[in-house]
PDB file of C-alpha atoms in Angstrom:
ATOM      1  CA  UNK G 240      14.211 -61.622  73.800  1.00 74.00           C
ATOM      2  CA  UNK G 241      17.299 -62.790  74.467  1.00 83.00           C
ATOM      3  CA  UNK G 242      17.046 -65.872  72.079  1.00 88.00           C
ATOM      4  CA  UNK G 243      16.352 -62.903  69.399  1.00 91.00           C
ATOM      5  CA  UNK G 244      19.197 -61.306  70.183  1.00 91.00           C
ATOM      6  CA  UNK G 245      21.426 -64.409  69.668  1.00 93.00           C
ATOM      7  CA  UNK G 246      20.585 -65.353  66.752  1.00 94.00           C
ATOM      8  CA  UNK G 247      20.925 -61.791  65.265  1.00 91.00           C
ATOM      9  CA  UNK G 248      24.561 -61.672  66.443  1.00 93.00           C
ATOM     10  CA  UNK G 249      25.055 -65.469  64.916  1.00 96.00           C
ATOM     11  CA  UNK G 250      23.507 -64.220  61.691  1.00 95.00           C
ATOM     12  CA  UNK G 251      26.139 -61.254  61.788  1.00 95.00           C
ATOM     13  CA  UNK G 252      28.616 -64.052  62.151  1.00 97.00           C
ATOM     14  CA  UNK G 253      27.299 -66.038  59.575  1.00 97.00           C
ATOM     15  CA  UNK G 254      27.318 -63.106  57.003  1.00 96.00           C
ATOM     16  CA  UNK G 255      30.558 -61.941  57.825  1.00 97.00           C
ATOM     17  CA  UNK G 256      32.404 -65.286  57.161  1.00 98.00           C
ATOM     18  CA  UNK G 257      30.638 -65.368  53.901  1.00 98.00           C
ATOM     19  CA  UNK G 258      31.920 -62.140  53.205  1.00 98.00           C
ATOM     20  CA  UNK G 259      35.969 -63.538  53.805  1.00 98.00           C
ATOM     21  CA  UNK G 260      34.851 -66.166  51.871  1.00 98.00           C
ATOM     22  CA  UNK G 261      33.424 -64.928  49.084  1.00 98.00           C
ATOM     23  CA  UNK G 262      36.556 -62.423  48.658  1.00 98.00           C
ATOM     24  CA  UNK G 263      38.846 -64.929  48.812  1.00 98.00           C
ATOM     25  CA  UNK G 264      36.637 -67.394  46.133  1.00 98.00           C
ATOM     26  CA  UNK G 265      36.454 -64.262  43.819  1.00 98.00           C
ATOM     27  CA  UNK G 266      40.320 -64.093  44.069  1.00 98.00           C
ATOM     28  CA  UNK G 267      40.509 -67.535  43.001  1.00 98.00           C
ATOM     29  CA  UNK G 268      37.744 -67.065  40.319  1.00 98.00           C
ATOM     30  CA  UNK G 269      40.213 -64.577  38.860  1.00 98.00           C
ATOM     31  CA  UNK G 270      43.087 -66.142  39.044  1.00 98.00           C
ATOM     32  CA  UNK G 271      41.897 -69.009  37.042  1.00 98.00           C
ATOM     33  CA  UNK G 272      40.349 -66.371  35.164  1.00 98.00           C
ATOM     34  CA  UNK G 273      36.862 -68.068  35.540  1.00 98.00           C
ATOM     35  CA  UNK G 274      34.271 -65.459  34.345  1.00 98.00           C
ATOM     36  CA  UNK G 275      31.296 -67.333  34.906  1.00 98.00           C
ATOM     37  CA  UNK G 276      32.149 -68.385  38.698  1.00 98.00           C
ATOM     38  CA  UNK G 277      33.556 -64.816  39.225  1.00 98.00           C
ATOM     39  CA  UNK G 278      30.318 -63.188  38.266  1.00 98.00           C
ATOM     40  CA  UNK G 279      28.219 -65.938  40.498  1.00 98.00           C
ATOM     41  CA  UNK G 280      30.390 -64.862  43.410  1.00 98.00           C
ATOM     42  CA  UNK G 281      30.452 -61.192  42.965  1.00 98.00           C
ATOM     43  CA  UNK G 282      26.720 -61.206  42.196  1.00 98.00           C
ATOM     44  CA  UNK G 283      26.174 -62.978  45.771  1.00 98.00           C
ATOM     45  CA  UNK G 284      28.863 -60.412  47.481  1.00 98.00           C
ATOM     46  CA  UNK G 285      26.545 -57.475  45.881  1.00 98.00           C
ATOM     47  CA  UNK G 286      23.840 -59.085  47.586  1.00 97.00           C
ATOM     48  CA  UNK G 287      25.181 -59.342  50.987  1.00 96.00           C
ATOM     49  CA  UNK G 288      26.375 -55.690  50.863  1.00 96.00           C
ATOM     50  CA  UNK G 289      23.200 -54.141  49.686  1.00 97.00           C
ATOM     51  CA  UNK G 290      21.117 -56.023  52.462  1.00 94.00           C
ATOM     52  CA  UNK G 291      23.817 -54.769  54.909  1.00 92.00           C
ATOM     53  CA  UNK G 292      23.755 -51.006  54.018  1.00 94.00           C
ATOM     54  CA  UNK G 293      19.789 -51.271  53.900  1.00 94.00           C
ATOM     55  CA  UNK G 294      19.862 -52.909  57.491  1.00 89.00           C
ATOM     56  CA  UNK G 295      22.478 -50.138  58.641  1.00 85.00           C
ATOM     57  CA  UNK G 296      20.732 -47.101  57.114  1.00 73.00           C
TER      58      UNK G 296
END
């Protein structure tokens, strides 16, 4: 049970980083005004987010 419980708080972890990564890629993406890494990046944020407000309710 316990080992369950791990790895759901590393995945968390895991997801969150993405997350400050992501942002911070997509504010590069912009920057260099790179529309076809920008929409890659957002597309994969939109991802994360969705699974995380299905998982939260």
């Amino acid at each position: 049970m316990s080992g369950l419980l791990s790895e759901m708080i590393i995945d968390e972890q895991v997801r969150q980083f993405r997350k400050r990564s992501l942002y911070d890629e997509i504010d590069l993406a912009l920057e260099k005004r790179n529309r076809e890494h920008f929409l890659t990046l957002t597309n994969e944020l939109r991802t994360i987010l969705a699974y995380e407000q299905s998982v939260s309710g």
